Short mmCIF file of C-alpha atoms in Angstrom, two decimals:
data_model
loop_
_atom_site.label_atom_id
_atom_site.label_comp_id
_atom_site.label_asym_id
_atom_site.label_seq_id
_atom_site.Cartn_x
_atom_site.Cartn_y
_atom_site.Cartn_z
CA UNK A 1 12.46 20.91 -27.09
CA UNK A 2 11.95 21.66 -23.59
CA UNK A 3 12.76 25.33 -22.39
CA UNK A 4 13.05 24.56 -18.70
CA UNK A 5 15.43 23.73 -15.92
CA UNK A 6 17.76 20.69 -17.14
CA UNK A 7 15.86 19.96 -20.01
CA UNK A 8 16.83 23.05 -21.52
CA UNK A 9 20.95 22.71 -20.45
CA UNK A 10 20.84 19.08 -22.40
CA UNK A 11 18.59 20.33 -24.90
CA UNK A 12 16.19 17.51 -24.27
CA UNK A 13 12.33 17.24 -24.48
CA UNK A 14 9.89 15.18 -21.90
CA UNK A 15 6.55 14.11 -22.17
CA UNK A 16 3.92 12.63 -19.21
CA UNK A 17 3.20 9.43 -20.80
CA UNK A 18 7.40 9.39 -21.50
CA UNK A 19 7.60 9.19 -17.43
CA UNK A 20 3.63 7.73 -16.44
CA UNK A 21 2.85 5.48 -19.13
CA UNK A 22 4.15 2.01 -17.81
CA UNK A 23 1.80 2.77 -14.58
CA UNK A 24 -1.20 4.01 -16.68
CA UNK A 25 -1.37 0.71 -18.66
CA UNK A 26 -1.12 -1.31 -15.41
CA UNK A 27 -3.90 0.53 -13.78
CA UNK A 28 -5.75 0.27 -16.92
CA UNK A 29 -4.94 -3.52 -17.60
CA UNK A 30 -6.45 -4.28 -13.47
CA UNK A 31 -9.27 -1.88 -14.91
CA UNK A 32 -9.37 -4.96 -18.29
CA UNK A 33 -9.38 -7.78 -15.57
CA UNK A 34 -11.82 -6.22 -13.30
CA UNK A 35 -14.17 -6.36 -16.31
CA UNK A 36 -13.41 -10.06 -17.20
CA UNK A 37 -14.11 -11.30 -13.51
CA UNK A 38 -17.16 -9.36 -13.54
CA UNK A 39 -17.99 -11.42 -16.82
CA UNK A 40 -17.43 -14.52 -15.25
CA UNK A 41 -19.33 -13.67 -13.14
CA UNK A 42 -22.72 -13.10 -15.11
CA UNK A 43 -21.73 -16.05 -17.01
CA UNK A 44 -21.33 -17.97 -14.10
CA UNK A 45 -23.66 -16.78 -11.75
CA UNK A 46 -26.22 -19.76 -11.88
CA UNK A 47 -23.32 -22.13 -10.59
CA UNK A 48 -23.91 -22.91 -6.75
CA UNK A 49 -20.19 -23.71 -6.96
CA UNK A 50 -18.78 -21.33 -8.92
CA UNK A 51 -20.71 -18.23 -7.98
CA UNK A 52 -19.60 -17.93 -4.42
CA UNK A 53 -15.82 -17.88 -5.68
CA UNK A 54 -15.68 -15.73 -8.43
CA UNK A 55 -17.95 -13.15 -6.47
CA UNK A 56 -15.09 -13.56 -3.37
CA UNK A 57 -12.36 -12.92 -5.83
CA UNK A 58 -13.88 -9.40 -6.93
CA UNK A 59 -14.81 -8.26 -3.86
CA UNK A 60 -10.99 -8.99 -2.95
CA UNK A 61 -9.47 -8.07 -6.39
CA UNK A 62 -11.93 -5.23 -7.73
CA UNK A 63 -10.75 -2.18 -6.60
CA UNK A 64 -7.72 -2.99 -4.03
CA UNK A 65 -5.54 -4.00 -7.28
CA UNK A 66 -6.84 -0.29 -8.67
CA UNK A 67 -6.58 1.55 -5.88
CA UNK A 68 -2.79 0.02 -5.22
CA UNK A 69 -1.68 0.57 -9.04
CA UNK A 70 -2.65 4.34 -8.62
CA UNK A 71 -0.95 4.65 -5.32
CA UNK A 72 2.33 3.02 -6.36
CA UNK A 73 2.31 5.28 -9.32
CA UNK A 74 1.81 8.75 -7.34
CA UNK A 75 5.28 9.70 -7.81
CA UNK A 76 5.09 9.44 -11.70
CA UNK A 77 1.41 10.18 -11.49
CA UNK A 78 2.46 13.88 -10.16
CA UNK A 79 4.06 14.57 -13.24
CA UNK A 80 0.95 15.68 -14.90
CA UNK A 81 2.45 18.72 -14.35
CA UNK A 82 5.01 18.63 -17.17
CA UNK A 83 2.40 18.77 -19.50
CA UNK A 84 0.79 21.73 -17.59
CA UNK A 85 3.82 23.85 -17.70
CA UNK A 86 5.34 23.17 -20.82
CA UNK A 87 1.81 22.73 -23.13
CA UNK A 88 3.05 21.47 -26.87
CA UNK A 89 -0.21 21.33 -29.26
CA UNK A 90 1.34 19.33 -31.47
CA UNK A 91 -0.46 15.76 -32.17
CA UNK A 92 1.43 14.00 -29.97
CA UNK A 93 1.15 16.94 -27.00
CA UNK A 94 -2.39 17.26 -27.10
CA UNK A 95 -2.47 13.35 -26.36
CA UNK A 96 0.30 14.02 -23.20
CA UNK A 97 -2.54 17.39 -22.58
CA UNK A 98 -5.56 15.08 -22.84
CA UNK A 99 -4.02 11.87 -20.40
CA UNK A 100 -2.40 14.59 -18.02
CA UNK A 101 -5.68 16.21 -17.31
CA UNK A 102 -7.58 12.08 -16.81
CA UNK A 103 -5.28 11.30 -15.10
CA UNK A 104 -5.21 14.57 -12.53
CA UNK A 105 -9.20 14.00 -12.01
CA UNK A 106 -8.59 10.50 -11.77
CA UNK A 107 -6.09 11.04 -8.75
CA UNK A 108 -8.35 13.46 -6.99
CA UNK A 109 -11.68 11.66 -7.84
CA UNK A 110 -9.54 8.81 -5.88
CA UNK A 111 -8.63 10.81 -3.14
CA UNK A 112 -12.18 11.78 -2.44
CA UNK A 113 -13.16 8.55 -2.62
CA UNK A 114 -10.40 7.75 0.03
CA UNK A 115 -12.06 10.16 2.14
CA UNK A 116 -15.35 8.97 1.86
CA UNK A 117 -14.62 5.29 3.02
CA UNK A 118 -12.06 5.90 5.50
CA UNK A 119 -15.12 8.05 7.21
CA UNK A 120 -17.82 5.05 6.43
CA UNK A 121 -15.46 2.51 7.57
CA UNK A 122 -14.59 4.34 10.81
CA UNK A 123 -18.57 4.87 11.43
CA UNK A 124 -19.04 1.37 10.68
CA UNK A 125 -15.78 -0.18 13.09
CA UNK A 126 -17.50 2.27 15.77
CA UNK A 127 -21.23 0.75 14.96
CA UNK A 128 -20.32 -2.87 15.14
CA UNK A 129 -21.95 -3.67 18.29
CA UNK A 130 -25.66 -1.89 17.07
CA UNK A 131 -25.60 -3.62 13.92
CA UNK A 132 -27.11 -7.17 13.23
CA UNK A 133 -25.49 -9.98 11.52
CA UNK A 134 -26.46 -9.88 7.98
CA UNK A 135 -26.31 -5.97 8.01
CA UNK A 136 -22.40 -6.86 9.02
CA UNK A 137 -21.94 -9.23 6.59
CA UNK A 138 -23.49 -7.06 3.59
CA UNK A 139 -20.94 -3.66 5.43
CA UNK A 140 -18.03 -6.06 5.16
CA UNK A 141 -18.28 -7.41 1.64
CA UNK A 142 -17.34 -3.61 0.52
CA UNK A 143 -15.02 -3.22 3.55
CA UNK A 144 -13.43 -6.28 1.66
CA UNK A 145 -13.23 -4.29 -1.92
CA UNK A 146 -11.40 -1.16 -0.19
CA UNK A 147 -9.39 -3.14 2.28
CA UNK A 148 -6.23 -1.69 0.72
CA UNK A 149 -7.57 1.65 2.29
CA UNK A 150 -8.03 0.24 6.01
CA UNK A 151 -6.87 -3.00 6.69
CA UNK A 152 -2.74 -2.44 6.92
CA UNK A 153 -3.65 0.89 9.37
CA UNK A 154 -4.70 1.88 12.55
CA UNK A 155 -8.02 3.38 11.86
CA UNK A 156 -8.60 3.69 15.56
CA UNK A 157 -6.69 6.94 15.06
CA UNK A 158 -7.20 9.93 12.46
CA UNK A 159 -4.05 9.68 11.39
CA UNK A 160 -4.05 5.92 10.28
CA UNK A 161 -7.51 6.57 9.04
CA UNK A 162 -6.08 8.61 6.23
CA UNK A 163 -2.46 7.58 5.71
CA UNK A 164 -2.94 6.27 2.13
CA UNK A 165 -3.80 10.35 1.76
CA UNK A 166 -0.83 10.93 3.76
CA UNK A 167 1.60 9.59 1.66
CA UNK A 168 -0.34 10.41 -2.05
CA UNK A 169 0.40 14.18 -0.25
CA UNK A 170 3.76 13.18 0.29
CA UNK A 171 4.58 11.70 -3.10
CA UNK A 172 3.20 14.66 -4.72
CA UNK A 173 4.91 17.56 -2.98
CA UNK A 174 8.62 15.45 -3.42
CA UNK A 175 7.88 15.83 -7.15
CA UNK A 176 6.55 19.73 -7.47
CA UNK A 177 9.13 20.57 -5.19
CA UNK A 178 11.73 18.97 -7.63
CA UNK A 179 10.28 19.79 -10.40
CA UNK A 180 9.80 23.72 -9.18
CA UNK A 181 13.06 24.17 -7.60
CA UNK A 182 15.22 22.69 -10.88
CA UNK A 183 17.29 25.91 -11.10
CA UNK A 184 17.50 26.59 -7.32
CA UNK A 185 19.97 23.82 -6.02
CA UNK A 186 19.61 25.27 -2.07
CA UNK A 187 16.30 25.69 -1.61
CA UNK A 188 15.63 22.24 -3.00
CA UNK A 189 17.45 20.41 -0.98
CA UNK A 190 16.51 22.31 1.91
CA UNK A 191 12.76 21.95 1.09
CA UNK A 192 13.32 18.06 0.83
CA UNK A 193 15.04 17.45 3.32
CA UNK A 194 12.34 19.61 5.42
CA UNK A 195 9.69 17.17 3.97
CA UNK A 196 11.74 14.09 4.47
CA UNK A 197 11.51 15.04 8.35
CA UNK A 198 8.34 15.80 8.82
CA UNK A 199 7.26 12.45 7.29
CA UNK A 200 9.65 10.82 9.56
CA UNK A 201 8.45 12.06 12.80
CA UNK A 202 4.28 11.45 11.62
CA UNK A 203 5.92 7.51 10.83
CA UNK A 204 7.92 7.65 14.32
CA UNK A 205 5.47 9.73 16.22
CA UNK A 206 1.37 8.70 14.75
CA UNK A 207 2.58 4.53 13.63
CA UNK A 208 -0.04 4.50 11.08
CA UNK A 209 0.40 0.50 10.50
CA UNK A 210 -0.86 -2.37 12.48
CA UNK A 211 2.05 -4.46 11.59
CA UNK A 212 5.33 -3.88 12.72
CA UNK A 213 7.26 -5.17 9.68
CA UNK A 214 5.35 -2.57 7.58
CA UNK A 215 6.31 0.66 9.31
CA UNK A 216 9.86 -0.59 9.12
CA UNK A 217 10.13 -0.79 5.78
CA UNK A 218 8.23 2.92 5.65
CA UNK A 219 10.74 4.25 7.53
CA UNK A 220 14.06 2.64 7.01
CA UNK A 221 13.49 4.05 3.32
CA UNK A 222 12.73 7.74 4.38
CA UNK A 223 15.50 7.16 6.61
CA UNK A 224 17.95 6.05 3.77
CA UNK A 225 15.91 9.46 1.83
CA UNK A 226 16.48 11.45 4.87
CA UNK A 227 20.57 10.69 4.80
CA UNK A 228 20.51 10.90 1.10
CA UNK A 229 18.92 14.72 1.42
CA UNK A 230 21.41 16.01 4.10
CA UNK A 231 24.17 15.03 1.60
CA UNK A 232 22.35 16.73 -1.57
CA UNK A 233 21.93 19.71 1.07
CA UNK A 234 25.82 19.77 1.45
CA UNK A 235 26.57 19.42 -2.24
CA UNK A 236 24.08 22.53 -3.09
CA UNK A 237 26.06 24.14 -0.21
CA UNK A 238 29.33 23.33 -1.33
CA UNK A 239 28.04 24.35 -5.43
CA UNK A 240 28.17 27.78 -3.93
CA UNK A 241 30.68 28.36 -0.99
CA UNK A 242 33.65 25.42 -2.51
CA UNK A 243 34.91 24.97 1.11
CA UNK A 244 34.90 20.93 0.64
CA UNK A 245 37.53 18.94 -1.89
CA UNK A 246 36.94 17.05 -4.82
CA UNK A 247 37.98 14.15 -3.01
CA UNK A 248 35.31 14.76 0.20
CA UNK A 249 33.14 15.46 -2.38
CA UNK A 250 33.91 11.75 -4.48
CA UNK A 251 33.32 9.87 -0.68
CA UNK A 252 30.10 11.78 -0.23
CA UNK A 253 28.78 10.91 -3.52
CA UNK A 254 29.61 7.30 -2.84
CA UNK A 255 28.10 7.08 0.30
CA UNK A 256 24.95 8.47 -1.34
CA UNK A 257 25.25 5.82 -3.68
CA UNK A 258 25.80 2.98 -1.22
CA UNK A 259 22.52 4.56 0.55
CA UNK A 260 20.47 3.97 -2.59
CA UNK A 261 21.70 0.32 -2.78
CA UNK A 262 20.74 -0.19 0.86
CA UNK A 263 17.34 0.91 -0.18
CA UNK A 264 17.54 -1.98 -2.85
CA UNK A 265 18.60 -4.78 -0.52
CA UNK A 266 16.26 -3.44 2.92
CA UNK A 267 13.18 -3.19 0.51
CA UNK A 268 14.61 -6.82 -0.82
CA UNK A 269 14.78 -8.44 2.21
CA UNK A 270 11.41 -6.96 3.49
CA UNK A 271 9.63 -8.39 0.84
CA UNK A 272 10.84 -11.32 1.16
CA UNK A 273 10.13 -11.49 5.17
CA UNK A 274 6.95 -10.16 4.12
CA UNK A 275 6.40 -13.15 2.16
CA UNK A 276 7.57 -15.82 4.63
CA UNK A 277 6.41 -14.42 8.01
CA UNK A 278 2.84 -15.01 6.80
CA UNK A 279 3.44 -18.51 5.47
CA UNK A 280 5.37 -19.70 8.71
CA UNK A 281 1.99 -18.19 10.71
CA UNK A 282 -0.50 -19.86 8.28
CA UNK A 283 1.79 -23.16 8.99
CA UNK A 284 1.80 -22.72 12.59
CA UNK A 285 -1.87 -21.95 12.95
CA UNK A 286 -2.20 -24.98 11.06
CA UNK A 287 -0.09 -27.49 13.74
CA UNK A 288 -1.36 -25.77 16.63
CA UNK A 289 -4.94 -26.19 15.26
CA UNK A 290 -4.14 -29.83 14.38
CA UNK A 291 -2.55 -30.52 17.65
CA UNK A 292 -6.04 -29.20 19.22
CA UNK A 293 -8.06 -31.77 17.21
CA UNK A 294 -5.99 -34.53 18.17
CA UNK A 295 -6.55 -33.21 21.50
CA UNK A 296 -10.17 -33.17 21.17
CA UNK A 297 -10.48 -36.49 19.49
CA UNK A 298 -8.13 -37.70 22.67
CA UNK A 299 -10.25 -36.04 25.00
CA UNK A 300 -13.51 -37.51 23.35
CA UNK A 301 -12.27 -40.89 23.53
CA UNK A 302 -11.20 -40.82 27.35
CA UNK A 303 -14.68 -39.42 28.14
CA UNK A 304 -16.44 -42.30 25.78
CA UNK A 305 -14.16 -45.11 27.39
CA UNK A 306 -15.30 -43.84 30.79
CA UNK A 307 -18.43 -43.41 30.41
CA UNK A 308 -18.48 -47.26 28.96
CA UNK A 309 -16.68 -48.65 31.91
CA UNK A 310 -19.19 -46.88 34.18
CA UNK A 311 -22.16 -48.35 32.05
CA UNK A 312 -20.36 -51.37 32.29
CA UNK A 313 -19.52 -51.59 36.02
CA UNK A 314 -23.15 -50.45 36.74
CA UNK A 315 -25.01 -53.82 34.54
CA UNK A 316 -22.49 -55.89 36.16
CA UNK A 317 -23.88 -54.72 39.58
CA UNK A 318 -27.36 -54.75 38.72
CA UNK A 319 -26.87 -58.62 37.47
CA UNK A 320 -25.29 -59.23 41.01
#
Protein backbone atom coordinates (compact mmCIF):
# COMPACT_ATOMS: atom_id res chain seq x y z
CA UNK A 1 0.00 0.00 0.00
CA UNK A 2 1.39 3.17 -1.08
CA UNK A 3 2.14 5.85 1.72
CA UNK A 4 2.30 8.86 -0.57
CA UNK A 5 0.34 11.72 -2.00
CA UNK A 6 -3.08 10.27 -3.51
CA UNK A 7 -2.13 6.89 -3.27
CA UNK A 8 -2.23 7.05 0.30
CA UNK A 9 -5.94 9.17 0.47
CA UNK A 10 -7.46 6.07 -1.78
CA UNK A 11 -5.42 3.65 -0.08
CA UNK A 12 -4.08 2.36 -3.35
CA UNK A 13 -0.68 0.85 -4.38
CA UNK A 14 1.34 1.54 -7.90
CA UNK A 15 3.98 -0.16 -9.47
CA UNK A 16 6.43 1.00 -12.70
CA UNK A 17 5.68 -1.81 -14.89
CA UNK A 18 1.68 -1.09 -13.63
CA UNK A 19 2.19 2.43 -15.61
CA UNK A 20 5.51 1.48 -18.23
CA UNK A 21 4.95 -1.96 -19.12
CA UNK A 22 2.80 -1.69 -22.40
CA UNK A 23 5.82 0.65 -23.77
CA UNK A 24 8.61 -1.67 -22.44
CA UNK A 25 7.26 -4.69 -24.41
CA UNK A 26 6.92 -2.55 -27.57
CA UNK A 27 10.43 -1.33 -27.38
CA UNK A 28 11.45 -4.74 -26.61
CA UNK A 29 9.26 -6.50 -29.36
CA UNK A 30 11.15 -3.68 -32.25
CA UNK A 31 14.31 -4.93 -30.19
CA UNK A 32 12.69 -9.06 -31.31
CA UNK A 33 12.23 -7.76 -34.97
CA UNK A 34 15.44 -5.98 -35.24
CA UNK A 35 17.00 -9.40 -34.53
CA UNK A 36 14.84 -11.32 -37.12
CA UNK A 37 15.74 -8.80 -40.04
CA UNK A 38 19.21 -9.07 -39.07
CA UNK A 39 18.64 -12.96 -39.53
CA UNK A 40 17.35 -12.59 -42.78
CA UNK A 41 19.78 -11.04 -43.46
CA UNK A 42 22.72 -13.62 -42.85
CA UNK A 43 20.43 -16.07 -44.28
CA UNK A 44 19.94 -14.13 -47.17
CA UNK A 45 22.94 -12.39 -47.77
CA UNK A 46 24.23 -14.44 -50.86
CA UNK A 47 20.98 -13.28 -52.81
CA UNK A 48 21.97 -10.42 -55.37
CA UNK A 49 18.23 -9.72 -55.10
CA UNK A 50 17.40 -10.08 -51.83
CA UNK A 51 20.42 -8.71 -50.04
CA UNK A 52 20.18 -5.15 -51.16
CA UNK A 53 16.49 -5.01 -49.67
CA UNK A 54 16.59 -6.56 -46.52
CA UNK A 55 19.94 -4.61 -45.73
CA UNK A 56 17.76 -1.15 -46.83
CA UNK A 57 15.01 -2.17 -44.53
CA UNK A 58 17.43 -2.29 -41.36
CA UNK A 59 19.24 0.51 -42.00
CA UNK A 60 15.65 2.25 -42.15
CA UNK A 61 13.93 0.09 -39.44
CA UNK A 62 16.93 -0.80 -36.96
CA UNK A 63 17.12 1.71 -34.58
CA UNK A 64 14.54 4.60 -35.75
CA UNK A 65 11.58 2.10 -34.63
CA UNK A 66 13.80 1.87 -31.10
CA UNK A 67 14.72 5.07 -30.74
CA UNK A 68 10.83 6.28 -31.47
CA UNK A 69 9.28 3.53 -29.00
CA UNK A 70 11.57 5.00 -26.19
CA UNK A 71 10.73 8.53 -27.03
CA UNK A 72 6.96 8.06 -27.19
CA UNK A 73 7.20 6.33 -23.90
CA UNK A 74 9.24 9.19 -21.94
CA UNK A 75 6.30 10.26 -20.11
CA UNK A 76 5.66 6.71 -18.59
CA UNK A 77 9.34 6.00 -18.91
CA UNK A 78 9.90 8.88 -16.10
CA UNK A 79 8.10 6.98 -13.72
CA UNK A 80 11.03 4.95 -12.74
CA UNK A 81 10.82 7.06 -10.03
CA UNK A 82 7.91 5.39 -8.23
CA UNK A 83 9.91 2.58 -7.65
CA UNK A 84 12.78 4.84 -6.35
CA UNK A 85 10.71 6.51 -3.77
CA UNK A 86 8.50 4.03 -2.58
CA UNK A 87 11.16 0.72 -2.72
CA UNK A 88 8.88 -2.60 -1.81
CA UNK A 89 11.37 -5.77 -1.60
CA UNK A 90 8.84 -7.96 -1.94
CA UNK A 91 9.13 -10.49 -5.11
CA UNK A 92 7.19 -8.63 -7.18
CA UNK A 93 9.02 -5.03 -6.08
CA UNK A 94 12.37 -6.13 -6.59
CA UNK A 95 11.22 -6.98 -10.30
CA UNK A 96 9.50 -3.10 -10.53
CA UNK A 97 13.40 -2.20 -8.57
CA UNK A 98 15.32 -4.26 -11.14
CA UNK A 99 13.25 -2.85 -14.65
CA UNK A 100 13.14 0.76 -13.02
CA UNK A 101 16.86 0.94 -12.72
CA UNK A 102 17.26 -0.79 -16.94
CA UNK A 103 15.20 1.14 -17.85
CA UNK A 104 16.75 4.63 -16.20
CA UNK A 105 20.32 3.59 -17.85
CA UNK A 106 18.58 2.67 -20.83
CA UNK A 107 17.04 6.31 -21.16
CA UNK A 108 20.28 8.02 -20.42
CA UNK A 109 22.56 5.55 -22.34
CA UNK A 110 19.97 6.86 -25.20
CA UNK A 111 20.34 10.29 -24.52
CA UNK A 112 24.06 10.12 -24.83
CA UNK A 113 23.81 8.44 -27.75
CA UNK A 114 21.49 11.32 -29.01
CA UNK A 115 24.25 13.54 -28.28
CA UNK A 116 26.81 11.79 -29.94
CA UNK A 117 25.07 11.65 -33.46
CA UNK A 118 23.40 14.86 -33.48
CA UNK A 119 27.28 16.18 -33.12
CA UNK A 120 28.57 13.50 -35.97
CA UNK A 121 25.73 14.29 -38.12
CA UNK A 122 26.17 18.08 -37.83
CA UNK A 123 30.13 17.54 -38.58
CA UNK A 124 29.21 15.43 -41.35
CA UNK A 125 26.12 17.98 -43.03
CA UNK A 126 29.05 20.68 -42.55
CA UNK A 127 31.80 18.22 -44.35
CA UNK A 128 29.74 17.30 -47.33
CA UNK A 129 31.55 19.21 -49.83
CA UNK A 130 35.34 17.64 -48.61
CA UNK A 131 34.10 14.27 -48.64
CA UNK A 132 34.13 11.85 -51.73
CA UNK A 133 31.34 9.83 -52.99
CA UNK A 134 31.60 6.47 -51.51
CA UNK A 135 32.83 8.01 -48.12
CA UNK A 136 29.12 9.81 -48.44
CA UNK A 137 27.41 6.95 -49.26
CA UNK A 138 29.03 4.66 -46.39
CA UNK A 139 28.22 8.36 -43.71
CA UNK A 140 24.66 8.16 -44.97
CA UNK A 141 23.76 4.51 -44.58
CA UNK A 142 24.01 5.26 -40.60
CA UNK A 143 22.58 8.78 -41.11
CA UNK A 144 19.70 6.50 -42.50
CA UNK A 145 19.54 4.20 -39.11
CA UNK A 146 19.27 7.46 -36.79
CA UNK A 147 17.20 9.51 -39.15
CA UNK A 148 14.51 9.71 -36.46
CA UNK A 149 17.19 11.90 -34.61
CA UNK A 150 17.82 14.46 -37.63
CA UNK A 151 15.76 14.20 -40.46
CA UNK A 152 12.20 15.93 -39.12
CA UNK A 153 14.65 19.03 -37.59
CA UNK A 154 16.56 21.83 -38.44
CA UNK A 155 20.00 20.73 -37.61
CA UNK A 156 21.33 23.88 -39.17
CA UNK A 157 20.62 25.27 -35.71
CA UNK A 158 21.64 23.98 -32.07
CA UNK A 159 18.46 23.96 -31.06
CA UNK A 160 16.94 21.58 -33.79
CA UNK A 161 20.11 19.64 -33.46
CA UNK A 162 18.99 18.42 -30.10
CA UNK A 163 15.21 18.74 -29.90
CA UNK A 164 14.52 14.98 -29.50
CA UNK A 165 16.66 15.92 -26.03
CA UNK A 166 14.51 18.83 -25.75
CA UNK A 167 11.41 17.27 -25.39
CA UNK A 168 12.79 13.73 -23.44
CA UNK A 169 13.75 16.95 -20.85
CA UNK A 170 10.43 18.13 -21.17
CA UNK A 171 8.52 14.88 -20.71
CA UNK A 172 10.52 14.15 -17.74
CA UNK A 173 10.27 17.29 -15.65
CA UNK A 174 6.05 17.30 -16.40
CA UNK A 175 6.17 13.96 -14.54
CA UNK A 176 8.69 14.73 -11.35
CA UNK A 177 7.03 17.85 -11.08
CA UNK A 178 3.64 15.96 -10.73
CA UNK A 179 4.73 13.40 -9.09
CA UNK A 180 6.77 15.78 -6.39
CA UNK A 181 4.23 18.37 -5.97
CA UNK A 182 1.12 15.65 -5.24
CA UNK A 183 0.29 17.34 -1.90
CA UNK A 184 1.05 20.94 -2.99
CA UNK A 185 -1.94 21.82 -5.39
CA UNK A 186 -0.37 25.69 -6.03
CA UNK A 187 2.91 25.18 -6.65
CA UNK A 188 2.06 22.46 -9.13
CA UNK A 189 0.13 24.12 -11.21
CA UNK A 190 2.19 27.04 -11.12
CA UNK A 191 5.36 24.99 -11.92
CA UNK A 192 3.44 23.48 -15.01
CA UNK A 193 2.12 25.97 -16.27
CA UNK A 194 5.74 27.75 -16.00
CA UNK A 195 7.05 24.72 -18.05
CA UNK A 196 4.19 24.65 -20.45
CA UNK A 197 5.46 28.31 -21.46
CA UNK A 198 8.73 27.99 -21.76
CA UNK A 199 8.27 25.05 -24.19
CA UNK A 200 5.92 27.18 -26.06
CA UNK A 201 8.07 30.08 -26.76
CA UNK A 202 11.47 27.49 -27.71
CA UNK A 203 8.44 25.84 -30.36
CA UNK A 204 7.30 29.58 -31.36
CA UNK A 205 10.63 31.22 -31.02
CA UNK A 206 13.77 28.25 -32.18
CA UNK A 207 11.00 26.09 -34.97
CA UNK A 208 12.92 23.02 -34.44
CA UNK A 209 11.01 21.15 -37.51
CA UNK A 210 11.54 21.40 -41.16
CA UNK A 211 7.97 20.76 -41.88
CA UNK A 212 5.37 23.02 -41.13
CA UNK A 213 2.58 20.50 -40.41
CA UNK A 214 4.85 19.04 -37.66
CA UNK A 215 5.41 22.07 -35.45
CA UNK A 216 1.68 22.57 -35.62
CA UNK A 217 0.74 19.67 -34.19
CA UNK A 218 3.76 20.35 -31.39
CA UNK A 219 2.26 23.29 -30.53
CA UNK A 220 -1.45 23.29 -30.90
CA UNK A 221 -1.12 20.43 -28.14
CA UNK A 222 1.06 22.50 -25.63
CA UNK A 223 -1.27 25.10 -26.51
CA UNK A 224 -4.44 23.00 -25.59
CA UNK A 225 -1.74 21.95 -22.25
CA UNK A 226 -1.00 25.52 -21.80
CA UNK A 227 -5.04 26.48 -21.47
CA UNK A 228 -5.60 23.32 -19.61
CA UNK A 229 -2.76 24.53 -16.85
CA UNK A 230 -4.09 28.14 -16.39
CA UNK A 231 -7.44 26.48 -15.44
CA UNK A 232 -5.76 23.79 -12.96
CA UNK A 233 -3.85 27.06 -11.70
CA UNK A 234 -7.33 28.66 -10.93
CA UNK A 235 -8.83 25.56 -9.36
CA UNK A 236 -5.63 25.20 -6.88
CA UNK A 237 -6.35 28.94 -6.36
CA UNK A 238 -9.84 28.71 -5.78
CA UNK A 239 -9.06 25.11 -3.33
CA UNK A 240 -7.71 27.74 -1.04
CA UNK A 241 -9.26 31.33 -1.30
CA UNK A 242 -13.30 29.84 -2.45
CA UNK A 243 -13.94 33.23 -4.19
CA UNK A 244 -15.42 31.30 -7.45
CA UNK A 245 -19.00 29.19 -7.39
CA UNK A 246 -19.66 25.74 -7.81
CA UNK A 247 -21.29 26.56 -10.89
CA UNK A 248 -18.03 28.72 -12.45
CA UNK A 249 -16.27 26.05 -11.17
CA UNK A 250 -18.67 23.08 -13.22
CA UNK A 251 -18.06 25.48 -16.71
CA UNK A 252 -14.35 25.56 -16.02
CA UNK A 253 -14.06 21.96 -15.57
CA UNK A 254 -15.95 21.45 -18.79
CA UNK A 255 -14.05 23.62 -20.76
CA UNK A 256 -10.98 21.71 -19.55
CA UNK A 257 -12.62 18.77 -20.69
CA UNK A 258 -13.65 20.01 -24.12
CA UNK A 259 -9.76 21.10 -24.34
CA UNK A 260 -8.67 17.49 -23.88
CA UNK A 261 -11.11 16.35 -26.64
CA UNK A 262 -9.72 19.01 -28.97
CA UNK A 263 -6.41 17.43 -28.34
CA UNK A 264 -8.10 14.09 -29.56
CA UNK A 265 -9.61 15.41 -32.78
CA UNK A 266 -6.35 18.16 -33.74
CA UNK A 267 -3.88 15.17 -33.14
CA UNK A 268 -6.71 13.09 -35.32
CA UNK A 269 -6.86 15.18 -38.06
CA UNK A 270 -3.02 15.78 -38.15
CA UNK A 271 -2.37 12.36 -38.58
CA UNK A 272 -4.44 11.93 -40.96
CA UNK A 273 -3.10 15.12 -43.11
CA UNK A 274 0.09 13.69 -42.22
CA UNK A 275 -0.81 10.68 -44.02
CA UNK A 276 -2.35 12.20 -47.18
CA UNK A 277 -0.17 15.29 -47.78
CA UNK A 278 2.68 12.88 -48.57
CA UNK A 279 0.66 10.61 -50.82
CA UNK A 280 -0.92 13.59 -52.88
CA UNK A 281 3.08 14.82 -53.28
CA UNK A 282 4.33 11.28 -54.19
CA UNK A 283 1.22 11.38 -56.81
CA UNK A 284 2.04 14.68 -58.07
CA UNK A 285 5.74 14.12 -58.43
CA UNK A 286 4.63 11.23 -60.25
CA UNK A 287 2.33 13.28 -63.13
CA UNK A 288 4.63 16.04 -63.27
CA UNK A 289 7.52 13.55 -63.84
CA UNK A 290 5.35 11.67 -66.37
CA UNK A 291 4.26 14.76 -68.10
CA UNK A 292 8.22 15.50 -68.49
CA UNK A 293 8.81 12.14 -70.25
CA UNK A 294 6.13 12.60 -72.58
CA UNK A 295 7.73 15.81 -73.09
CA UNK A 296 11.00 14.39 -73.75
CA UNK A 297 9.81 11.58 -75.90
CA UNK A 298 7.83 14.64 -77.85
CA UNK A 299 10.79 16.61 -77.98
CA UNK A 300 12.96 13.58 -79.24
CA UNK A 301 10.68 12.87 -81.94
CA UNK A 302 10.44 16.56 -83.38
CA UNK A 303 14.28 16.65 -83.34
CA UNK A 304 14.44 12.96 -85.15
CA UNK A 305 11.68 14.02 -87.76
CA UNK A 306 13.80 17.10 -88.49
CA UNK A 307 16.75 15.93 -88.68
CA UNK A 308 15.19 13.20 -91.34
CA UNK A 309 13.61 15.82 -93.46
CA UNK A 310 16.95 17.66 -93.56
CA UNK A 311 18.77 14.30 -94.53
CA UNK A 312 16.11 13.95 -96.82
CA UNK A 313 15.96 17.38 -98.52
CA UNK A 314 19.83 17.28 -98.71
CA UNK A 315 19.95 13.49 -101.03
CA UNK A 316 17.22 14.94 -102.97
CA UNK A 317 19.54 17.91 -103.85
CA UNK A 318 22.56 16.03 -104.29
CA UNK A 319 20.54 13.65 -106.93
CA UNK A 320 19.53 17.00 -108.70
Amino acid sequence: MSKYGRFKVFRKSTSFLTNAGSPMISSLASLLLIGIIRIFKYLLKSSQKLAPKIENILNTFEWNMTFNFINGAQVKFALWRLQFGEPVYDVYGIINLVFAVVVLVVVVVVSVVSISFSTWNWNTVINEAFLSKKRLETLSIRQKKFACLHHPYVVEFSLGRYFYLVQAIKNTLFVVIIYVYQGHAIEQSYLLLFLSIVYTVILVVGQPFKRKIDLAIVLLNEICLLIEEILLVIFSINQKTVLLGEEIMNIIGWVMIGCMVAVLGINGIFIILSIAIPIFEYFRRKKVNMKNKVQAKTLAKAKKRSTYQKTRIREIWLED
